[in-house]
Coordinates of C-alpha atoms in Angstrom, one line a residue:
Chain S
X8 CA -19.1 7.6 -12.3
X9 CA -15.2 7.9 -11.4
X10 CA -13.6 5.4 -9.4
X11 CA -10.0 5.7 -7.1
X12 CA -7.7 3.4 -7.3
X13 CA -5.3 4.1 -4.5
X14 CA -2.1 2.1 -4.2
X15 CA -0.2 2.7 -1.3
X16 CA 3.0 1.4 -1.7
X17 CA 5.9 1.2 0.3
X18 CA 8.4 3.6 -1.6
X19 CA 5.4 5.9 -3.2
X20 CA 1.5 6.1 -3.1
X21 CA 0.0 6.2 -6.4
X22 CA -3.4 7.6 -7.2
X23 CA -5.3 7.0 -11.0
X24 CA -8.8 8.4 -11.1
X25 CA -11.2 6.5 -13.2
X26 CA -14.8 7.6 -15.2
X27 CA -16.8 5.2 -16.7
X28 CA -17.3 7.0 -19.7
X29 CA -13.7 8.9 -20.3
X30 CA -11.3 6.1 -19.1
X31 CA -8.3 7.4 -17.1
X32 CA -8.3 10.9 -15.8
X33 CA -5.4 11.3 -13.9
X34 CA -2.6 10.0 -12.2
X35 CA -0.5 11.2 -8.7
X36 CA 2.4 10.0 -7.2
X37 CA 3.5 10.8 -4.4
X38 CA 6.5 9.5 -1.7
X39 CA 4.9 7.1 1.1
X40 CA 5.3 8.7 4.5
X41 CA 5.3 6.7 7.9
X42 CA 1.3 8.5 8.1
X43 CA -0.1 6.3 5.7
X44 CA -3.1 7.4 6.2
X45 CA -2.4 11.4 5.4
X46 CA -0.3 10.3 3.1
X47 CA -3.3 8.4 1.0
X48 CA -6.0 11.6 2.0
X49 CA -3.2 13.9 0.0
X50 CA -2.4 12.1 -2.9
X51 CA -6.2 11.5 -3.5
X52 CA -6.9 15.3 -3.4
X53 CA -3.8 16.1 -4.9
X54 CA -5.1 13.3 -7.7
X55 CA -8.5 15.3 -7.8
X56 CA -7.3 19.0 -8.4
X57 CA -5.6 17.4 -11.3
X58 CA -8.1 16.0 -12.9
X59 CA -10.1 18.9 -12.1
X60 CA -12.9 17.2 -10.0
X61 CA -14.3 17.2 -6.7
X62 CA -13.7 14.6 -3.3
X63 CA -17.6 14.3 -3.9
X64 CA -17.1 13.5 -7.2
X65 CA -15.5 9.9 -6.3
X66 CA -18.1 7.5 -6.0
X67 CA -15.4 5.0 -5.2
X68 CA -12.5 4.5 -3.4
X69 CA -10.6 0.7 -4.1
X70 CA -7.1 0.4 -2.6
X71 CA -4.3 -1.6 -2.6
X72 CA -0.7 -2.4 -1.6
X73 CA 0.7 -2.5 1.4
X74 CA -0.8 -0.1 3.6
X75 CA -4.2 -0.6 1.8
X76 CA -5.9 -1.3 5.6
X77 CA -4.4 1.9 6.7
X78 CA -6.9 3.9 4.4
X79 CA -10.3 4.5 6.0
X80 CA -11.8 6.0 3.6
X81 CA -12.2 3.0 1.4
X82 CA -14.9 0.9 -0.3
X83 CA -13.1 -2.0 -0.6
X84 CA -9.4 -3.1 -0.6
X85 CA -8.0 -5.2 -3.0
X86 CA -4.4 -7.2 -3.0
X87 CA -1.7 -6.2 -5.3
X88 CA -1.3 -9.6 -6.6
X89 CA -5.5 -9.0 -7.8
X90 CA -4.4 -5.7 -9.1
X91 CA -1.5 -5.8 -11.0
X92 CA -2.5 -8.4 -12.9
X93 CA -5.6 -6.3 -13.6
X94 CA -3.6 -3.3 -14.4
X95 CA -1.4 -4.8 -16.3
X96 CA -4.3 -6.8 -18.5
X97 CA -5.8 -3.6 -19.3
X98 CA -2.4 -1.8 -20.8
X99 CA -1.0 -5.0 -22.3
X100 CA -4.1 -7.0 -23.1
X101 CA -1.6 -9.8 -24.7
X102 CA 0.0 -10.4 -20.9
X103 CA 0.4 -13.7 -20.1
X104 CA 3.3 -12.6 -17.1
X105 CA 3.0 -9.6 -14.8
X106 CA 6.3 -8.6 -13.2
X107 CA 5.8 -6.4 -10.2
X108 CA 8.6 -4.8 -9.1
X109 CA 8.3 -2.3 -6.4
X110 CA 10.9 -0.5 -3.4
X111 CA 10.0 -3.5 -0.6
X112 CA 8.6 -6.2 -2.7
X113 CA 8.6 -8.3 -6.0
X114 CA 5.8 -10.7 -7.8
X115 CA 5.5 -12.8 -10.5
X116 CA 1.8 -13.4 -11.6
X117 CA 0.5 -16.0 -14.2
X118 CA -2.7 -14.7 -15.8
X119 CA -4.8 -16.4 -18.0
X120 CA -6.6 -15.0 -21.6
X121 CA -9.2 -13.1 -19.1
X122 CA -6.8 -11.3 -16.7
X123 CA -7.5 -13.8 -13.8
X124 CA -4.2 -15.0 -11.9
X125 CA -3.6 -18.6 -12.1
X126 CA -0.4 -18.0 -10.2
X127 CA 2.1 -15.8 -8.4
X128 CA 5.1 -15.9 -6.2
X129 CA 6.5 -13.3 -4.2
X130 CA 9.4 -12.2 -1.9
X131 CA 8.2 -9.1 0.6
X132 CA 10.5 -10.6 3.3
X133 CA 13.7 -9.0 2.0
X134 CA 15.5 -5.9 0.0
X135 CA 16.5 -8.8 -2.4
X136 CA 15.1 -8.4 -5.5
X137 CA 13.6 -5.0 -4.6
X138 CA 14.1 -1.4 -5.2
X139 CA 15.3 -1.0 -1.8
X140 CA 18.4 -3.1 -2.9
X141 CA 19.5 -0.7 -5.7
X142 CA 18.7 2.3 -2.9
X143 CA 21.4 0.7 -0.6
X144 CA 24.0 0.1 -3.7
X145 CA 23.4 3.9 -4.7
X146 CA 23.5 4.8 -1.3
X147 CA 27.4 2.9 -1.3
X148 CA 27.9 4.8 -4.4
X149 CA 27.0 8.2 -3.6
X150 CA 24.8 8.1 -6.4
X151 CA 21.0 10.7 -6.3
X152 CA 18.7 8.3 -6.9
X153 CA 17.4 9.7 -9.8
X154 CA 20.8 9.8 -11.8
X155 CA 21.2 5.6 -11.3
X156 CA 19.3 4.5 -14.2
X157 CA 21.7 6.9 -16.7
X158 CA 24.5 5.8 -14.9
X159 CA 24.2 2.1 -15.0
X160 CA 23.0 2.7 -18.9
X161 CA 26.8 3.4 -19.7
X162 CA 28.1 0.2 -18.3
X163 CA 30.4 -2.4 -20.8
X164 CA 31.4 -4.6 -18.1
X165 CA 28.8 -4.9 -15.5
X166 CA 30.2 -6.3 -12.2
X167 CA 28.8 -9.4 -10.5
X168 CA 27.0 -9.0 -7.1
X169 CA 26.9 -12.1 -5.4
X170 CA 26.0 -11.4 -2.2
X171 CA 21.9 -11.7 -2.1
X172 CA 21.2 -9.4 1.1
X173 CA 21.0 -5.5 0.2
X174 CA 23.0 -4.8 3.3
X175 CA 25.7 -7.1 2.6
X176 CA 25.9 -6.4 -1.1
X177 CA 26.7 -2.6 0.7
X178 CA 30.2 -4.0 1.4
X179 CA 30.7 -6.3 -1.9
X180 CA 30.1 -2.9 -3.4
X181 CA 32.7 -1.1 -1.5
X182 CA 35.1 -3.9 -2.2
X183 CA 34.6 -3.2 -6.3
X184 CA 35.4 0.3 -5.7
X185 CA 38.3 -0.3 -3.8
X186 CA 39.3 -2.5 -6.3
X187 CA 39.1 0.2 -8.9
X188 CA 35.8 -1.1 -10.7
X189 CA 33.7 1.8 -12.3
X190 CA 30.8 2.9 -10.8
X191 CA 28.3 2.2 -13.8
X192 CA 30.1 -1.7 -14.0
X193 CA 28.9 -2.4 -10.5
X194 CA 25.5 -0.5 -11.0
X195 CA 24.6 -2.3 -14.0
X196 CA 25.9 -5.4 -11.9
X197 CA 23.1 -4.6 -9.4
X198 CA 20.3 -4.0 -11.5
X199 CA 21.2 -7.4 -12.8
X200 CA 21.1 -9.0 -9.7
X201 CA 17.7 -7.8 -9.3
X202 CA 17.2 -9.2 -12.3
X203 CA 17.8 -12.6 -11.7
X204 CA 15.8 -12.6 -8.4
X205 CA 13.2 -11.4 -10.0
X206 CA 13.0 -13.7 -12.6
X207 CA 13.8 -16.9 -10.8
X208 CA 10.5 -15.9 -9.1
X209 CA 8.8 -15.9 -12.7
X210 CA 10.5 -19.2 -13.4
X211 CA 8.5 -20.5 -10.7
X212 CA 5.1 -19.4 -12.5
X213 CA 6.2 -20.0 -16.1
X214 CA 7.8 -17.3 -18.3
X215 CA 6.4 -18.1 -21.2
X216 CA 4.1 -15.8 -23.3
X217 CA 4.2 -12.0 -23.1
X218 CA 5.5 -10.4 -20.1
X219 CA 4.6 -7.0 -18.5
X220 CA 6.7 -5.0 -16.2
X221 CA 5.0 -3.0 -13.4
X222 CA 5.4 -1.3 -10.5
X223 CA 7.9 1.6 -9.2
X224 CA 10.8 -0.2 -11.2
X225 CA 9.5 0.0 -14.4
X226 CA 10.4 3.9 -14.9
X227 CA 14.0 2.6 -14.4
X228 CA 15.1 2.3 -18.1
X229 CA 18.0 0.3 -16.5
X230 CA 15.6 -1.9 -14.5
X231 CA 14.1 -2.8 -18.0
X232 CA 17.3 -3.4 -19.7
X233 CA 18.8 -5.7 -17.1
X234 CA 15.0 -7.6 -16.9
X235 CA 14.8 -8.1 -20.7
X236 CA 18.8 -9.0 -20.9
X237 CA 18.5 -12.1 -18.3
X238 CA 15.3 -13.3 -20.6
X239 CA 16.1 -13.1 -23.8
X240 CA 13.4 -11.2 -25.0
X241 CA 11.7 -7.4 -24.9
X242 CA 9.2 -6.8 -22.0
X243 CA 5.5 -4.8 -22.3
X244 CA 6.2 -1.5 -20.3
X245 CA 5.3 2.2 -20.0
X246 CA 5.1 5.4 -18.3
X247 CA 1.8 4.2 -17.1
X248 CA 3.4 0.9 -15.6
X249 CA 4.3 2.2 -12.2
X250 CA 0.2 2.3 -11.9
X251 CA -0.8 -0.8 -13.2
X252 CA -1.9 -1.7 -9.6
X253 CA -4.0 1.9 -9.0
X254 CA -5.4 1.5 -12.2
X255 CA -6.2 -2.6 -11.4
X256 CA -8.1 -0.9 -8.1
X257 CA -9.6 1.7 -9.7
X258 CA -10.9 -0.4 -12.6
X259 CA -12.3 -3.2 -10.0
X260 CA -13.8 -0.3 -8.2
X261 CA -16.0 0.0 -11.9
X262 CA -17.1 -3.0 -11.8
X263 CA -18.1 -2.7 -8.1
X264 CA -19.9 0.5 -9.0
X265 CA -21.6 -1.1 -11.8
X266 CA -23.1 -3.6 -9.6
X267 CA -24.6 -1.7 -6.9
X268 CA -26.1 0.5 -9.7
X269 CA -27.8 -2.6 -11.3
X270 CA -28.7 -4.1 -8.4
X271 CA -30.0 -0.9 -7.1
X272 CA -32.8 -1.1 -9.3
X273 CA -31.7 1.7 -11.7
Chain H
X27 CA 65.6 -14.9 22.9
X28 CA 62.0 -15.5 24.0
X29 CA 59.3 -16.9 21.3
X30 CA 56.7 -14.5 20.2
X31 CA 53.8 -15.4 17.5
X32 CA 50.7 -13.8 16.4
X33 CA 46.9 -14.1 15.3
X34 CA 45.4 -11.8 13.2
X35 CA 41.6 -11.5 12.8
X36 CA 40.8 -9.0 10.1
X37 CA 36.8 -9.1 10.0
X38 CA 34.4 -7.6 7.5
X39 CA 33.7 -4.9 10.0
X40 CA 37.0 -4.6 12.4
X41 CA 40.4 -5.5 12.2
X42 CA 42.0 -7.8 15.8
X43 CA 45.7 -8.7 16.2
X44 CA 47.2 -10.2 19.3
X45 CA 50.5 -11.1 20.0
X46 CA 51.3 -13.8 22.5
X47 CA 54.0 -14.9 24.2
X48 CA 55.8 -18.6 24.0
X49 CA 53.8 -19.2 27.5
X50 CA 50.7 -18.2 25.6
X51 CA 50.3 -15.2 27.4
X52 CA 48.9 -11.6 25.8
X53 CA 51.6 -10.0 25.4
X54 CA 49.6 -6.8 23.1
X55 CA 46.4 -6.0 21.3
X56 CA 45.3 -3.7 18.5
X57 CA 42.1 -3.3 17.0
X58 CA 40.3 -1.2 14.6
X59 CA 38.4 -1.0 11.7
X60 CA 38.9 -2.7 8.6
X61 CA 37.4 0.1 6.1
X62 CA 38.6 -0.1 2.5
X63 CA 41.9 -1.8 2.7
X64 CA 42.8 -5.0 4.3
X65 CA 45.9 -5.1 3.6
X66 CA 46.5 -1.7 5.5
X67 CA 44.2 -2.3 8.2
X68 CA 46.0 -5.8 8.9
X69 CA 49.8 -4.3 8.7
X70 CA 48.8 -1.1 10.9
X71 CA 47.1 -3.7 13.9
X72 CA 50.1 -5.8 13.4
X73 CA 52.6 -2.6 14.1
X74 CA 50.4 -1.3 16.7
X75 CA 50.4 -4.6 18.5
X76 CA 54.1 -5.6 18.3
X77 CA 54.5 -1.8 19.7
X78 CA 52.4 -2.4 22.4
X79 CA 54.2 -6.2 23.4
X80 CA 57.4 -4.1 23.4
X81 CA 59.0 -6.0 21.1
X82 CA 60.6 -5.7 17.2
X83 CA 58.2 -6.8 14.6
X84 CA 61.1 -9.8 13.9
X85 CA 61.3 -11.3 17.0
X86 CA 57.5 -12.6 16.2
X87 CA 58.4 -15.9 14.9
X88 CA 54.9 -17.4 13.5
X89 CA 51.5 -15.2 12.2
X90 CA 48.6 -16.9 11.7
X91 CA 45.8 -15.2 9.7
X92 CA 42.4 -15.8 10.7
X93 CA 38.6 -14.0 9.4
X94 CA 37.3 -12.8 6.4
X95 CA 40.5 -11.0 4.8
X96 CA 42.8 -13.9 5.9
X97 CA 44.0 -14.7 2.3
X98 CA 45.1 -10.7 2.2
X99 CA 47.2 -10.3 5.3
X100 CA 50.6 -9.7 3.5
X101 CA 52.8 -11.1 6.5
X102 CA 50.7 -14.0 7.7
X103 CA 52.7 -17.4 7.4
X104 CA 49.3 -19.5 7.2
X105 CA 45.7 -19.1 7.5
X106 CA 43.0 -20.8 9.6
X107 CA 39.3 -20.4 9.4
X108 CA 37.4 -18.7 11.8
X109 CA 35.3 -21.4 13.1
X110 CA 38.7 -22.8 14.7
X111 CA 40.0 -20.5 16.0
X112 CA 37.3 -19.3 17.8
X113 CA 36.9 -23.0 19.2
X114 CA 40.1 -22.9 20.4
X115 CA 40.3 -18.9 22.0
X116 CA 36.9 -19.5 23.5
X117 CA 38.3 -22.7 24.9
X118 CA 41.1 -20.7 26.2
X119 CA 39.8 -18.4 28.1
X120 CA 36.7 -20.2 29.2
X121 CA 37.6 -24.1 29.6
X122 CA 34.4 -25.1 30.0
X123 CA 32.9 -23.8 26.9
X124 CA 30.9 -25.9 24.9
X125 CA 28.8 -24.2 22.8
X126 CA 29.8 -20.7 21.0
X127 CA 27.7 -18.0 19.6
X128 CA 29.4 -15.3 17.4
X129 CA 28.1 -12.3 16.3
X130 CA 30.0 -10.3 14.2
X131 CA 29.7 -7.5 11.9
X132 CA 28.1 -9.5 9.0
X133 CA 28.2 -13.0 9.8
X134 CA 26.4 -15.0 13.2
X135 CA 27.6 -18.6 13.7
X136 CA 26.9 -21.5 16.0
X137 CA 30.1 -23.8 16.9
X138 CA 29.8 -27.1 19.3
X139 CA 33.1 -28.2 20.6
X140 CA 34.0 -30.7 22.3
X141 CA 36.9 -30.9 25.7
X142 CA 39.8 -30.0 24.2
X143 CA 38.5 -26.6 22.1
X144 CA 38.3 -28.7 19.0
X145 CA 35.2 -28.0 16.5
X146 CA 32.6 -30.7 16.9
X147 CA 29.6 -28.8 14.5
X148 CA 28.9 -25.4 13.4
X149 CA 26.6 -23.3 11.2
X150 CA 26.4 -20.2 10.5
X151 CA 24.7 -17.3 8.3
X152 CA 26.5 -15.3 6.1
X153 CA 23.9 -14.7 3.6
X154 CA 22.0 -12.2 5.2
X155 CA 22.2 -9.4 7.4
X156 CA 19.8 -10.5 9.7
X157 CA 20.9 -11.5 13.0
X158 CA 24.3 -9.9 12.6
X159 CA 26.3 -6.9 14.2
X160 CA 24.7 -5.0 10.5
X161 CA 21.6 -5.3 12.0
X162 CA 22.0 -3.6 15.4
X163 CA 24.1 -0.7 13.6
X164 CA 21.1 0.0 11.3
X165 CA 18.9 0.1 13.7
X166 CA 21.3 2.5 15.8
X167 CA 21.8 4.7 12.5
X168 CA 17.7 5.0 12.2
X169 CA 17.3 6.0 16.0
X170 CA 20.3 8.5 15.7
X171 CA 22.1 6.5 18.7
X172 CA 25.6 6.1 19.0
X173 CA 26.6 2.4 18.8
X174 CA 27.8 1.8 22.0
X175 CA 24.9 3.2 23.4
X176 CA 22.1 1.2 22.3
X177 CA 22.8 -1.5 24.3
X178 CA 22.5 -0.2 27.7
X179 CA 20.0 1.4 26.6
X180 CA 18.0 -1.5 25.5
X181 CA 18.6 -2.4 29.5
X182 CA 16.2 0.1 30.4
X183 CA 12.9 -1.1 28.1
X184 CA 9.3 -1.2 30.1
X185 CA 7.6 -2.9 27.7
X186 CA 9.6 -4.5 24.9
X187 CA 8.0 -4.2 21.6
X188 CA 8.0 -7.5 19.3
X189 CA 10.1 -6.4 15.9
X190 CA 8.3 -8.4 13.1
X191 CA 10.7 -8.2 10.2
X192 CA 13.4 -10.1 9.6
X193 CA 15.0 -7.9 6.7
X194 CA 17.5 -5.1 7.7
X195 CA 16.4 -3.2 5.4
X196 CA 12.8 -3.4 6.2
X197 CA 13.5 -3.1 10.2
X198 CA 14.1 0.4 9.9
X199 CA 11.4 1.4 8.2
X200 CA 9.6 -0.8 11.2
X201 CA 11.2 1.2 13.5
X202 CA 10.8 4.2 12.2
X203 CA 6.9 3.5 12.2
X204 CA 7.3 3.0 15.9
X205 CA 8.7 6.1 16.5
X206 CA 5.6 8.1 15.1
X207 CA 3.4 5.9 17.2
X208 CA 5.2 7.1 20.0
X209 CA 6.8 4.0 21.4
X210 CA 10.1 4.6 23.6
X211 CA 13.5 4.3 22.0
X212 CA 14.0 1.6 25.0
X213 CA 11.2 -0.6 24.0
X214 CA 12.3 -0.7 20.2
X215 CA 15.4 -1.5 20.8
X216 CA 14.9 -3.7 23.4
X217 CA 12.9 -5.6 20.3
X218 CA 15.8 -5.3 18.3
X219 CA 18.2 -7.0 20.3
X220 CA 15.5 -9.7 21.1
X221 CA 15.3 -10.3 17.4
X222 CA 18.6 -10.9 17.1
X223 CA 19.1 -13.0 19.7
X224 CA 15.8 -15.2 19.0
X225 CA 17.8 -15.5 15.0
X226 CA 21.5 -16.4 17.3
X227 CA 19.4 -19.2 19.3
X228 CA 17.8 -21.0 16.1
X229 CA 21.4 -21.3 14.7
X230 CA 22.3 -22.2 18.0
X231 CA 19.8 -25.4 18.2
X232 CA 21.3 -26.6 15.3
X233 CA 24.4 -27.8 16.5
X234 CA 22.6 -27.9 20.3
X235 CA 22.7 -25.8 23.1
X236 CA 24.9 -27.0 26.0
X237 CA 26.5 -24.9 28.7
X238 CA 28.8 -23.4 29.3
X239 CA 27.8 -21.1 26.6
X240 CA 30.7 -18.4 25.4
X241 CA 29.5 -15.6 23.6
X242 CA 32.7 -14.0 21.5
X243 CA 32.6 -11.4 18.7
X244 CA 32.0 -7.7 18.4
X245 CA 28.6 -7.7 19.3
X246 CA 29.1 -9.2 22.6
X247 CA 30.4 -6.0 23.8
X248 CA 26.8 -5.3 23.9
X249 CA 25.3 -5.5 27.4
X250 CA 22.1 -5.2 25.9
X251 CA 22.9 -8.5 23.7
X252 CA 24.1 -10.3 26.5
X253 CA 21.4 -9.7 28.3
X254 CA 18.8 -10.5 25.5
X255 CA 20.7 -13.9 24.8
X256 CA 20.6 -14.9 28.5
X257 CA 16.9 -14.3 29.1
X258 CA 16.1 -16.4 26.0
X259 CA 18.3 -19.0 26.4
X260 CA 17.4 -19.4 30.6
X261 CA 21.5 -19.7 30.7
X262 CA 24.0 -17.3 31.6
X263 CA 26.5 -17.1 28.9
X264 CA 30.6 -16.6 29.2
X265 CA 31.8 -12.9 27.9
X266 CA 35.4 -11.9 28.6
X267 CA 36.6 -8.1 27.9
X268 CA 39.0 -9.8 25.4
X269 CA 35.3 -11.6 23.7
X270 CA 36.3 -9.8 20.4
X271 CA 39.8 -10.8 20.1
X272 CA 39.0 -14.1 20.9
X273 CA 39.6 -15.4 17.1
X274 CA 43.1 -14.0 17.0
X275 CA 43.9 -15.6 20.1
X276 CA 42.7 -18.5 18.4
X277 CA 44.7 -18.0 15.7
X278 CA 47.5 -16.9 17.8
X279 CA 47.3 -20.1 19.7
X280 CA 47.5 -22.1 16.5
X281 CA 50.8 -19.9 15.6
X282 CA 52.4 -20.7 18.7
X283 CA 51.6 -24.5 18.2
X284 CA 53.6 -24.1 15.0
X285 CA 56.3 -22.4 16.5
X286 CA 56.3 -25.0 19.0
X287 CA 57.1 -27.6 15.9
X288 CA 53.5 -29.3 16.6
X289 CA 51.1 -29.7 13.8
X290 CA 48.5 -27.5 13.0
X291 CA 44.9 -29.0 12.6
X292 CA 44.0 -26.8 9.4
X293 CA 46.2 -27.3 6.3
X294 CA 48.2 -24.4 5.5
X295 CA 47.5 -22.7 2.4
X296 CA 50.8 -20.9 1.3
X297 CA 53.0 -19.2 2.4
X298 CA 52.8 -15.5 2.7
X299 CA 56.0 -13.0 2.4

């Protein structure tokens, strides 16, 4: 029985498809569009053709981030929070600390020996602390987005941000250019302020144990660096970290489906 | 020879100077952005404004530097923060002010004073975007408006939508999410300028609200601001043509006080060349 764990994010929509028997099958990403709700049909038939199964095939469709009400063709929707830390259990099964880390948002999650979130805080008022913050600073720059994480790599003497606000740090940015600073100084300086955001919010859950890094984020080498500079110590993280909360969903959507078929009489 | 001093306002988003005369009348303007250089922008509004008193740039006696690039204004003699001096231009042109909203480019602040243009409270945000001049030029940028447009036409709203967000960043992708459900340009940006004024009249509670209200800064060249603040507030609110030079004649007041011999209420810092 496959499952879909669809998480609709605010920067990209990720799909992982999930069989009982063969684990993960595949994985889509695809950029968000204001039409959520195309945007989710897509990447789940986009996710299907390549894994080389049918719409039919899907006995289950769990969903999850932010536009997770805006998919009707769900069985159940999940939250992030329920998901990463699901996710992130399953990749990492020492976690003790989820770090989600996506374009609009960022959480920190407590989990206990089982997966199960004893805690979390989170900031999805504001671009601080977000991947929409290093968007504005690149945007400043004239940096592609994709060439940031390179960039801010080469860094020796990474500028201080101290404005908090993504808009603001816009001009604080323009200021270090002005001022002669190199570009890769102030991006390091950036992904560092995410950093500490980030991790005040883990602060407030306890950082101790094992910590994994999910979300869009985690595919930023930089964003890594800069995380595991401010704590001291390395972080769990991998190519399959950006779904941690698709795969939470779609694993969820298992258990789900294993239910129904027990209690169906089967 | 007659006595000529000067205020210079150089903001995060524009650059003001005014040059008055020893009766404490305008005697020239300049303004402009700030871009890059503060230094530059401050000495061309400084030229541009003695050009357009008529006079030499020595025969202005006393420069007072004033906003967010006053410790970079290479000719100013002293500085004085922006909260006074906007007490004491409001005060100028509008005696009876009590109460001041300012909305600039990247900071909003509150400011009580009392009969004589003195500060009596203030606060102020300068941490986020929110509520700021930033805010109303994002949300222009996302609808493709011109900036000077979106206010009158925020005038012409049916049915103003209710913007949720308080993020910048995240308002445009709020408005942008309007747009494909088909609401008017006029009824998301009459929102926006709703928001913005519901954010001005929290800070504005803080040090209380009592009339008359002045409303000085860039922003309140926006009709669609004024008119957002009024409704909310139930008050009209004081806004002169000269609403965004109303910290350099602040500060140009102050000069001319030193010029005068008298003190001046903020310490001077050092002085400049």
């Amino acid at each position: 029985m496959i499952s879909a764990g669809i998480d609709l994010g605010a920067g990209t929509t990720k799909v992982l498809l999930y069989d009982a028997d063969l684990a993960a099958l595949g994985t889509v990403s695809v950029r968000t569009r204001p039409d959520l709700e195309a945007t989710a049909t897509e990447a789940l038939l986009a996710a299907c053709d390549a894994a080389g199964v049918r719409r039919e095939d899907i006995a289950y469709v769990a969903t999850t981030g932010y536009g997770r009400y805006q998919i009707p063709e769900r069985d159940l929707q999940i939250t992030e929070v329920t998901c990463h830390a699901r996710g992130a259990r399953h990749l990492f099964p020492d976690t003790r600390c989820v770090l989600d880390v996506g374009a609009q948002s960022s959480r920190a999650m407590r989990v206990d020996d089982r997966g199960r979130v004893i805690r979390f805080r989170m900031n999805d008022r504001c671009a601080a602390g977000a991947g929409k913050f290093l968007e504005r600073v690149a945007r400043a720059l004239e940096i592609p987005l994709e060439e940031l994480p390179a960039v801010a790599l080469r860094s020796t003497d990474p500028q201080p941000i101290s404005s908090i606000c993504a808009v603001l740090a816009e001009s604080e940015v323009i200021n270090h250019i002005s001022q002669g600073k190199p570009v890769e100084d102030i991006l390091m300086g950036a992904h560092l302020s995410i950093a500490d955001r980030v991790l005040a919010l883990l602060r407030q859950v306890g950082a101790d144990g094992e910590v994994a890094l999910t979300g869009g984020l985690a595919r930023n080498p930089a964003m890594v660096k800069a995380l595991e500079l401010r704590l001291g110590r390395p972080l769990h993280h991998s190519d399959h970290s950006p779904f941690a909360g698709a795969l939470g969903a779609a694993l969820l959507g298992q258990q789900r489906l294993a239910k129904r078929n027990a209690g169906g009489g089967a | 020879m007659r006595t000529y001093v000067a205020g210079a306002d150089v903001g995060s988003t524009t650059a003001k100077v005014v040059i008055l005369d020893g009766e404490g009348d305008i005697a020239g303007t300049s303004l402009g952005p700030t871009g890059a250089s503060i230094v530059e922008a401050a000495q061309r509004r400084f030229q541009e404004a003695v050009k357009a008193a008529g006079i030499d740039e020595h025969e202005v006696e006393f420069v007072v530097g004033t906003g967010y690039g006053r410790f970079k204004i290479p000719f100013g003699h002293t500085q004085v923060t922006e909260i006074s001096c906007h007490a004491r231009g409001a005060h100028h042109l509008f005696p009876g002010t009590r109460t001041i909203v300012d909305i600039g480019g990247q900071d909003t602040k509150a400011i009580s004073v009392n009969e004589l243009g003195d500060v009596a409270d203030f606060c102020m945000n300068d941490k986020c975007a929110a509520g700021t001049g930033r805010f109303l030029e994002s949300a222009a940028l996302t609808l493709g408006l011109p900036l000077e447009e979106i206010g009158p036409v925020s005038l012409r709203a049916a049915r103003p939508l209710r913007i949720t967000n308080v993020c910048t960043v995240f308002v445009e992708s709020e408005i942008m999410s309007h747009m494909m459900k088909g609401e008017t340009v006029e009824d998301i940006l009459r929102g926006v300028h709703n928001a913005i004024a519901g954010r001005s009249i929290s800070l504005l509670r803080r040090v209380g609200i009592n009339p008359e209200i002045s409303f000085t800064g860039g922003v309140s060249r926006n009709v669609g601001m004024v008119r957002a603040l009024e409704d909310q507030l139930g008050l009209r609110v004081n806004v002169s043509p000269l609403s965004q030079f109303i910290g350099a004649i602040g500060a140009a007041l102050f000069a001319l006080e030193r010029a005068r011999g008298g003190k001046l209420v903020a310490a001077p810092v050092e002085g400049g060349t």
